[in-house]
PDB file of C-alpha atoms in Angstrom:
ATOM      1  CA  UNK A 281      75.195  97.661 104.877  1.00 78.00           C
ATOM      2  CA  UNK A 282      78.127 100.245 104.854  1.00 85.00           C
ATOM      3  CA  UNK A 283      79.055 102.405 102.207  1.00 90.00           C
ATOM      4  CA  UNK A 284      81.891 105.050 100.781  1.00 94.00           C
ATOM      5  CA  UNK A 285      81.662 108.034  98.533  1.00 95.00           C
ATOM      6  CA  UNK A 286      84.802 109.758  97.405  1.00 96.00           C
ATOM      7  CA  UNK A 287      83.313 112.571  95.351  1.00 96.00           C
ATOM      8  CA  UNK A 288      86.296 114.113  93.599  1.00 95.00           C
ATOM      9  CA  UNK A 289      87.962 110.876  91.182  1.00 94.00           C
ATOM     10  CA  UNK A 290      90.961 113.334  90.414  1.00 96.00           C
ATOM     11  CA  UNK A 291      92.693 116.630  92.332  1.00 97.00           C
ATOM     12  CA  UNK A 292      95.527 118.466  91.528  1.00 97.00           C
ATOM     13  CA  UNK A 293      97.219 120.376  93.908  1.00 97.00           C
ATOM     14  CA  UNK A 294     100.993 122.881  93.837  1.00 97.00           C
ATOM     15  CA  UNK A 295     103.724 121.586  96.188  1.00 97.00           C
ATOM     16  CA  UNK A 296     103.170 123.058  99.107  1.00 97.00           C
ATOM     17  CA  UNK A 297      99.666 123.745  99.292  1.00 97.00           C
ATOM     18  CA  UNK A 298      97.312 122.450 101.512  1.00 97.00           C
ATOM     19  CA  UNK A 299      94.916 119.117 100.318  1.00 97.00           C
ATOM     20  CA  UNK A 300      91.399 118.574 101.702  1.00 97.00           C
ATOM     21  CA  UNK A 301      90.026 114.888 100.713  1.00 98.00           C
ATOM     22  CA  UNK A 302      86.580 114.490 100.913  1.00 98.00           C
ATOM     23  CA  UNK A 303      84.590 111.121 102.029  1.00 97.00           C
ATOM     24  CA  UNK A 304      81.330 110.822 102.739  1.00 96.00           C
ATOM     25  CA  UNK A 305      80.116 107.136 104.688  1.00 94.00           C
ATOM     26  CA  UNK A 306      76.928 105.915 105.348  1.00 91.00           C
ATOM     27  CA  UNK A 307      76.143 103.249 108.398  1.00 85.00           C
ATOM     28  CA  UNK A 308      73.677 102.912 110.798  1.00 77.00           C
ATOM     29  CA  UNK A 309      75.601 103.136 114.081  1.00 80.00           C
ATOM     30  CA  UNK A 310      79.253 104.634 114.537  1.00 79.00           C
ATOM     31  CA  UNK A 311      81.286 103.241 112.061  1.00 86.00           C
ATOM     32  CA  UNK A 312      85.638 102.457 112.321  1.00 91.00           C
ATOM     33  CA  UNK A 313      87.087 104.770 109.483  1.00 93.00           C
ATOM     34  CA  UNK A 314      90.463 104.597 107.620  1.00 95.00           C
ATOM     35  CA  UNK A 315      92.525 106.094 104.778  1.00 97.00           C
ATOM     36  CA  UNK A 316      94.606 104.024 102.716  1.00 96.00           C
ATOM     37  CA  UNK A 317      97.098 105.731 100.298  1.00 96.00           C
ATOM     38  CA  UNK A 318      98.143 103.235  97.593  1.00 94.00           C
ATOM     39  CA  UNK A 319     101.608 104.719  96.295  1.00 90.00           C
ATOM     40  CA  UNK A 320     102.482 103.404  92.110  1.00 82.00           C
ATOM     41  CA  UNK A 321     103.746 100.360  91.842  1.00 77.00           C
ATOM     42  CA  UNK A 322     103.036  99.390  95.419  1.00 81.00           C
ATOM     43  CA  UNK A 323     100.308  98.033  97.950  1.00 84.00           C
ATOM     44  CA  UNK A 324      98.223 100.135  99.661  1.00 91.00           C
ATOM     45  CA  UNK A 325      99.496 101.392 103.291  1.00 93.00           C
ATOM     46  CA  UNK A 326      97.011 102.700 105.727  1.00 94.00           C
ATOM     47  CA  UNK A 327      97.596 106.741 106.850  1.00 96.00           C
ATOM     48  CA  UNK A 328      95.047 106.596 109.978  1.00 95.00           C
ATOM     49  CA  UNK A 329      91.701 105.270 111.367  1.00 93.00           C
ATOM     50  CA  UNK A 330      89.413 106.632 113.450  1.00 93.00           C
ATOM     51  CA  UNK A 331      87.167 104.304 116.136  1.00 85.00           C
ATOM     52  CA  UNK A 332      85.980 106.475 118.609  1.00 81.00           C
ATOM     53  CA  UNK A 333      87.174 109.150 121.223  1.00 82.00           C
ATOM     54  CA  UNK A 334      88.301 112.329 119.580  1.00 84.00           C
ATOM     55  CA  UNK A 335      87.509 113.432 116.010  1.00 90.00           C
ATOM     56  CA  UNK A 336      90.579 114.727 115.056  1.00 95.00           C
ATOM     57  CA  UNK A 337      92.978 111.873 114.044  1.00 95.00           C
ATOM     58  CA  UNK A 338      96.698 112.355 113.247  1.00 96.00           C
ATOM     59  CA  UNK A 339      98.388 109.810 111.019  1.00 96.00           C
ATOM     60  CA  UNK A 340     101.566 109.199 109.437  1.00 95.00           C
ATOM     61  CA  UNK A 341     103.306 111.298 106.831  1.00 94.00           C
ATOM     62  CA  UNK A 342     101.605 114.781 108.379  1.00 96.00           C
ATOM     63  CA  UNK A 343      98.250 113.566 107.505  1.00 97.00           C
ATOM     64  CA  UNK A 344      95.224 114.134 109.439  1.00 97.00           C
ATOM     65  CA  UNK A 345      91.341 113.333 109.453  1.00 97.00           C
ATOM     66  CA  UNK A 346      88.135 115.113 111.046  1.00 96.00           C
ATOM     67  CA  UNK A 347      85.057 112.726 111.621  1.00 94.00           C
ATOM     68  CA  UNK A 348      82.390 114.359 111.674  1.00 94.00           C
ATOM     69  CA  UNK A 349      78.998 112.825 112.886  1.00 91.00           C
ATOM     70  CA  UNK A 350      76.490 115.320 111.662  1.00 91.00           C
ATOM     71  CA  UNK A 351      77.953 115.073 107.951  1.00 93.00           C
ATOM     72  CA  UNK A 352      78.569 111.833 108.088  1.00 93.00           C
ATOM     73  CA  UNK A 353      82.525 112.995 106.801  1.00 95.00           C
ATOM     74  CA  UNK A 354      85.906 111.765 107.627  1.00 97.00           C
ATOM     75  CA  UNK A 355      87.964 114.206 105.271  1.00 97.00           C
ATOM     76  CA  UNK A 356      91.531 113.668 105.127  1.00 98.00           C
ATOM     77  CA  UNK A 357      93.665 116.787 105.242  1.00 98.00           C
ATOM     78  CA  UNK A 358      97.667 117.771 105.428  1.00 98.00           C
ATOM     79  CA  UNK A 359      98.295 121.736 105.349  1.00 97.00           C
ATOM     80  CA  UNK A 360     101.561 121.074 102.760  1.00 97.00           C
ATOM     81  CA  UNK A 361     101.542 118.678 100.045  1.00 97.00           C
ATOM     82  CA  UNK A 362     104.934 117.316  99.094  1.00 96.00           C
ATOM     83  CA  UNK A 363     105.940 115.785  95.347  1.00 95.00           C
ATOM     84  CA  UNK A 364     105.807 112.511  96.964  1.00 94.00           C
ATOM     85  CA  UNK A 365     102.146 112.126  98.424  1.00 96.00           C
ATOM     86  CA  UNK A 366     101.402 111.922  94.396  1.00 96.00           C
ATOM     87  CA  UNK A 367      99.218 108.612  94.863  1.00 96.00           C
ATOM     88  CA  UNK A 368      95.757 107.062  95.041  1.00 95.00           C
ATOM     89  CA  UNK A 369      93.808 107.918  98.377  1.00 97.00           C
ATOM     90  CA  UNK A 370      90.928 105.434  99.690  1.00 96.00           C
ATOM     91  CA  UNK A 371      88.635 105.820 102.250  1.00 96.00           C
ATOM     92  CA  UNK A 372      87.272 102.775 103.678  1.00 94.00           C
ATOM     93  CA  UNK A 373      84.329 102.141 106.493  1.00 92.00           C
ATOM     94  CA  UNK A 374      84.177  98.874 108.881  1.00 87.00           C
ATOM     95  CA  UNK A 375      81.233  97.726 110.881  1.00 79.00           C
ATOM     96  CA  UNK A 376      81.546  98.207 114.299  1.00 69.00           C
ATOM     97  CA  UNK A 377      79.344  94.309 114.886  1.00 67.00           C
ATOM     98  CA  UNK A 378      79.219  91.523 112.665  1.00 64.00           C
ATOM     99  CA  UNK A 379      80.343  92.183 109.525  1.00 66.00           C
ATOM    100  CA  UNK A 380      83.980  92.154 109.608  1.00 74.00           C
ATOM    101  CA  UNK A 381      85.140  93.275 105.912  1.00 81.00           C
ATOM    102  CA  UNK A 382      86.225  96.641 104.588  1.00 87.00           C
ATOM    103  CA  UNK A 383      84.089  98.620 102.421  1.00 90.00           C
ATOM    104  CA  UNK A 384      86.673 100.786  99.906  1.00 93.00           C
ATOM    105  CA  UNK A 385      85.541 104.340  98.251  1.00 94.00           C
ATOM    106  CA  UNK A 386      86.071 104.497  94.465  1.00 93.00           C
ATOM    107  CA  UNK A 387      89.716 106.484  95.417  1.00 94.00           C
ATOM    108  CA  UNK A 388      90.695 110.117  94.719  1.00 96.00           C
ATOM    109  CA  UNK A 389      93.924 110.497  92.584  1.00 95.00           C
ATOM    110  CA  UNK A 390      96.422 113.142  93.596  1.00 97.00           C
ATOM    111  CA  UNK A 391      98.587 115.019  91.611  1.00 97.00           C
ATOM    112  CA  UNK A 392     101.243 117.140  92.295  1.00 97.00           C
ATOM    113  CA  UNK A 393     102.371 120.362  90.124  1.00 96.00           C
ATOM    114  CA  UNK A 394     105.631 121.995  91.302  1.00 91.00           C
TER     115      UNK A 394
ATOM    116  CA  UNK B  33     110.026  91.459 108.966  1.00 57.00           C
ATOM    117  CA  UNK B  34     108.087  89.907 105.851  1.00 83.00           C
ATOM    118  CA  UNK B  35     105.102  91.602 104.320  1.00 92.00           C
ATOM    119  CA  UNK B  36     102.459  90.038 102.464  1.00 95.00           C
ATOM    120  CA  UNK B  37     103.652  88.770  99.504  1.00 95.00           C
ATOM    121  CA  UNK B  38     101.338  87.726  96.197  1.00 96.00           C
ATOM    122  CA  UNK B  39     102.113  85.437  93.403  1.00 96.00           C
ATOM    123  CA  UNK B  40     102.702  86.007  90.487  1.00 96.00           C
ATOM    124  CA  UNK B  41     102.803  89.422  89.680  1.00 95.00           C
ATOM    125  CA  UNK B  42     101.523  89.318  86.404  1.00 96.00           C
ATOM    126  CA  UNK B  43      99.407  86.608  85.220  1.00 97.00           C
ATOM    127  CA  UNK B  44      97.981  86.891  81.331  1.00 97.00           C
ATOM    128  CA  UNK B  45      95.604  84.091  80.696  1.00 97.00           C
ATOM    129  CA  UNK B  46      93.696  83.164  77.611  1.00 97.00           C
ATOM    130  CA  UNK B  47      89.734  83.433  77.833  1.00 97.00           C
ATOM    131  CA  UNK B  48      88.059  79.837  79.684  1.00 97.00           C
ATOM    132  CA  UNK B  49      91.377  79.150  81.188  1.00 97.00           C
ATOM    133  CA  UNK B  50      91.704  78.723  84.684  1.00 98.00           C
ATOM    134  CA  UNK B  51      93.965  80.367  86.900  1.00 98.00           C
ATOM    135  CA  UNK B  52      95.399  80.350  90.454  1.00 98.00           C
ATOM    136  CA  UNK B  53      96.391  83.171  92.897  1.00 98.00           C
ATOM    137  CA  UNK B  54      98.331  83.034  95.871  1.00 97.00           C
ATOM    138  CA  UNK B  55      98.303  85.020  98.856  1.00 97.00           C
ATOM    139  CA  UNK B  56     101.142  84.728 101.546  1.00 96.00           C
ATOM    140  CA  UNK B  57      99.800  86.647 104.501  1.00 96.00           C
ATOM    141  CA  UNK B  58     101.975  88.027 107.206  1.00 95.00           C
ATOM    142  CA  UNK B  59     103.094  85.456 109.945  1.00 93.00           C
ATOM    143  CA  UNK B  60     100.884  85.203 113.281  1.00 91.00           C
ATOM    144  CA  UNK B  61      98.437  87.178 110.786  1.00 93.00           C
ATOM    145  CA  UNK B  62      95.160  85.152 111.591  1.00 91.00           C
ATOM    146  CA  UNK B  63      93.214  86.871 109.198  1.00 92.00           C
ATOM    147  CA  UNK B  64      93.427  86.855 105.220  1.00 94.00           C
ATOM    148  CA  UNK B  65      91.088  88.932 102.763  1.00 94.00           C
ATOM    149  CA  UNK B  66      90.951  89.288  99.044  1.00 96.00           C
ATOM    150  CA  UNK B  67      89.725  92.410  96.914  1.00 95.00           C
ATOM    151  CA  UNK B  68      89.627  92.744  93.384  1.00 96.00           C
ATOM    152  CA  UNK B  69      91.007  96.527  92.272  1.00 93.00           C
ATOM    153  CA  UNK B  70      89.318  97.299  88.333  1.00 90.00           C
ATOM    154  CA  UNK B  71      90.249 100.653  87.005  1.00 80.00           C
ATOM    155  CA  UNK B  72      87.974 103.224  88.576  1.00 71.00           C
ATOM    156  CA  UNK B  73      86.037 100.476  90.397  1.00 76.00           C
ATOM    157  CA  UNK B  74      87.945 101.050  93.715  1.00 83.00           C
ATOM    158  CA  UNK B  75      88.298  97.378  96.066  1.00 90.00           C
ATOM    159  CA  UNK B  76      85.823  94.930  95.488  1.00 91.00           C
ATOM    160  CA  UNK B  77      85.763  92.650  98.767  1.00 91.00           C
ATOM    161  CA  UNK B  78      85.392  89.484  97.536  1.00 94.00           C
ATOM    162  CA  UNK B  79      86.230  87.050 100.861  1.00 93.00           C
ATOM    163  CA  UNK B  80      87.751  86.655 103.626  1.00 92.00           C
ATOM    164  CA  UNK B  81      89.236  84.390 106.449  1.00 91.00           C
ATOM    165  CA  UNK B  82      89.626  83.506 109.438  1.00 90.00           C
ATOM    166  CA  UNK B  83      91.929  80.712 110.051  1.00 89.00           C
ATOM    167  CA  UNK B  84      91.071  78.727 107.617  1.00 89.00           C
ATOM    168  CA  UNK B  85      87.414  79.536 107.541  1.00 89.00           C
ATOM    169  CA  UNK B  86      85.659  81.815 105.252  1.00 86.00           C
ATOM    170  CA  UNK B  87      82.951  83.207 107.021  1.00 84.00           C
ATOM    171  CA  UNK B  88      82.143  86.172 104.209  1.00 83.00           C
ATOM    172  CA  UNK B  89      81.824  84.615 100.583  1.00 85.00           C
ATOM    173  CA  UNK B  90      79.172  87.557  99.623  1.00 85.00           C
ATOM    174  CA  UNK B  91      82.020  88.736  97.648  1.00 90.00           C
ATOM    175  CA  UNK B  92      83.109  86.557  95.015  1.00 94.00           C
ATOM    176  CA  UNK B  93      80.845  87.569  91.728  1.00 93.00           C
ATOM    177  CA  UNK B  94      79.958  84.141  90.770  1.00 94.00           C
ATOM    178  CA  UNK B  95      80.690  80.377  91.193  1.00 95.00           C
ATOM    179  CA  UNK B  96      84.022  80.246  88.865  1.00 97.00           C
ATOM    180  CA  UNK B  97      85.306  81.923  91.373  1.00 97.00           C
ATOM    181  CA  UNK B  98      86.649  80.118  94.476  1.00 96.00           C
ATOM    182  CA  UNK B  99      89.527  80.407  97.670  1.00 96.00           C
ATOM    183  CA  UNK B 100      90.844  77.858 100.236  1.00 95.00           C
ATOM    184  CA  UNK B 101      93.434  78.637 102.910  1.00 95.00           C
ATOM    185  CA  UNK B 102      95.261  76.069 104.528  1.00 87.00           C
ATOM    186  CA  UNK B 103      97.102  75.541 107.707  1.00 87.00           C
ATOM    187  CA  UNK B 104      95.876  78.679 108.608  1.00 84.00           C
ATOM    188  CA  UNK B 105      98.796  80.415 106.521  1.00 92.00           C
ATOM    189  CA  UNK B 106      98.885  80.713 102.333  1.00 96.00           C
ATOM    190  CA  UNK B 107      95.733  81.411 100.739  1.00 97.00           C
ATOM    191  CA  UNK B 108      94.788  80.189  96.768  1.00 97.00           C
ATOM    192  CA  UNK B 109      92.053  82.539  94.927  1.00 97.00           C
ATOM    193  CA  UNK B 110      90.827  80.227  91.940  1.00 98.00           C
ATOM    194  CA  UNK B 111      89.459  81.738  89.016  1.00 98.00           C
ATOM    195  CA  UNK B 112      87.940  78.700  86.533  1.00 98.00           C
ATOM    196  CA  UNK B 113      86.683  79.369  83.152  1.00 97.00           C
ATOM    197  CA  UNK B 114      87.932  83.377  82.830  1.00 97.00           C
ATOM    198  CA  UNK B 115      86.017  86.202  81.316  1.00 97.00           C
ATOM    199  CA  UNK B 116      87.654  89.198  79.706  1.00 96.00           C
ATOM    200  CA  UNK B 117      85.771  90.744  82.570  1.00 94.00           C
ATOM    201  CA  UNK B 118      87.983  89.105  85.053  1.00 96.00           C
ATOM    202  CA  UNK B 119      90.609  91.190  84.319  1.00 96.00           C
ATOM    203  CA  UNK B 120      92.112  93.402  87.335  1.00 96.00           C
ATOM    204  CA  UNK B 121      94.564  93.545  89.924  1.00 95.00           C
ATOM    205  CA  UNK B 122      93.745  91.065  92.512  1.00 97.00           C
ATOM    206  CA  UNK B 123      94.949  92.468  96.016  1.00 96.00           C
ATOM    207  CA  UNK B 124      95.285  90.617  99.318  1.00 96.00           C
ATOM    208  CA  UNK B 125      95.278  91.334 103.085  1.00 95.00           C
ATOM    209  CA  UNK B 126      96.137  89.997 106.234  1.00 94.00           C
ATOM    210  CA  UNK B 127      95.338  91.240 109.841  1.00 91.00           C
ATOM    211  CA  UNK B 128      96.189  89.786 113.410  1.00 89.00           C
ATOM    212  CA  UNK B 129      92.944  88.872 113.957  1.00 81.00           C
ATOM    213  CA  UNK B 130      89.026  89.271 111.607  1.00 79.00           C
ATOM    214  CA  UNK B 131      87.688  92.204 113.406  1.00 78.00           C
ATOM    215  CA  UNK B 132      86.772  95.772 111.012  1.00 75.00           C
ATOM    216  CA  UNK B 133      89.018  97.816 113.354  1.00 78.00           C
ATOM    217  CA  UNK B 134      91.718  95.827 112.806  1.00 80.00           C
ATOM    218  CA  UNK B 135      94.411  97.086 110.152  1.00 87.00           C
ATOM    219  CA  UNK B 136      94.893  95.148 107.568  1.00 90.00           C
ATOM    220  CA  UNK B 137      97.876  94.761 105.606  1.00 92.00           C
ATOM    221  CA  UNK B 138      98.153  94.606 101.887  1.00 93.00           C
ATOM    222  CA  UNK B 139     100.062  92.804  99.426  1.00 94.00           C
ATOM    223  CA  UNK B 140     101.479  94.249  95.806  1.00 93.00           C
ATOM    224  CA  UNK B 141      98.919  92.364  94.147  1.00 94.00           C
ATOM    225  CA  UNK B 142      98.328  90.560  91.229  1.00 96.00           C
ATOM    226  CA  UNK B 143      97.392  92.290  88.291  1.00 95.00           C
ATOM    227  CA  UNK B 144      95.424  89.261  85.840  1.00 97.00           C
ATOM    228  CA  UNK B 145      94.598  90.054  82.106  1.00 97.00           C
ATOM    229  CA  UNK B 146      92.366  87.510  80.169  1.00 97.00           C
ATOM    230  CA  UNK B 147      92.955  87.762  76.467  1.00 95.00           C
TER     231      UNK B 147
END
């Protein structure tokens, strides 16, 4: 079975610097990876997902995300922060063969100081 | 168009009451999950759908706890007998179609507090 480790439950980071996420999976095979960003007060909206090809995804809102295989890492990272990416960021792994859920990391919370 | 949409918001409950959830997934949306959000706990998959078959139950913590979808469209989460412990915001998700790299697409929620 899959599984997601967001090490760091809480970062705070000045407007306008630069935000590395950490997330740490574990799966047998190569796994489909995604950040969610759940916003207060409303539903969690996905930022990018990674299935195979080239490591280096770009999402929406200027964010990005590295897999890396030999880490077993699919940090998310944007080199600016703005006031409004103050939210709740969740990794999440999928199964790439029959097993068809989600499995969610605990979430990082991001706060922004101006 | 329409997102998911979740009823009701808020749902407060006294302890060994029942209560019901409902999911309204996106339309053409084949797929339907649940999660259950606690504080600090992440998503908790609990099920999921396809049409209106539930091939993952591994989810759901115990036997009070049931869903049914019908006509392939709105989904009903059924909590019987609640626990204090039951208490969380209860998300839902619908995708095109039940495949992992599929994204899926969330609802506000439900956020349920037993008393």
């Amino acid at each position: 079975a899959q599984s997601v480790t967001q090490p760091d439950i809480h970062i705070t980071v000045s407007e306008g610097a630069s935000l590395e996420l950490r997330c740490n999976y574990s799966y047998g095979a190569t796994p489909y990876l995604f950040w969610y960003v759940q916003s207060p007060g409303q539903g969690l909206q996905l930022l990018l997902k990674y299935f195979s090809g080239d490591t280096l995804v770009q999402g929406i809102k200027g964010f990005e995300a590295e897999f890396k295989r030999s880490q077993s890492s699919f940090n998310l990272r944007k080199p600016s922060v703005h006031w409004s990416d103050a939210a709740e960021y969740f990794c999440a792994v999928g199964a790439n063969f029959g097993n068809e859920k989600l499995t969610f990391g605990t979430g990082t919370r991001l706060t922004i100081i101006p | 168009g329409a997102g998911v949409s979740q009823s009701p918001s808020n749902k407060v409950t006294e302890k060994g009451k029942d209560v019901e959830l409902r999911c309204d997934p996106i339309s053409g949306h084949t797929a339907l999950y649940w999660y259950r959000q606690s504080l600090g706990q992440g998503l908790e998959f609990l099920i999921y759908f396809q049409g209106n078959s539930a091939p993952d139950k591994s989810g759901l913590p115990s036997d009070r706890f049931s869903a049914e979808r019908t006509g392939g469209s709105v989904s009903t989460l059924t909590i019987q007998r609640t626990q204090q412990e039951d208490s969380a915001v209860y998300l839902c998700a619908s995708s095109l179609v039940a495949v992992s790299y599929n994204e899926q697409f969330f609802g506000p929620g439900t956020r349920l507090t037993v008393l």
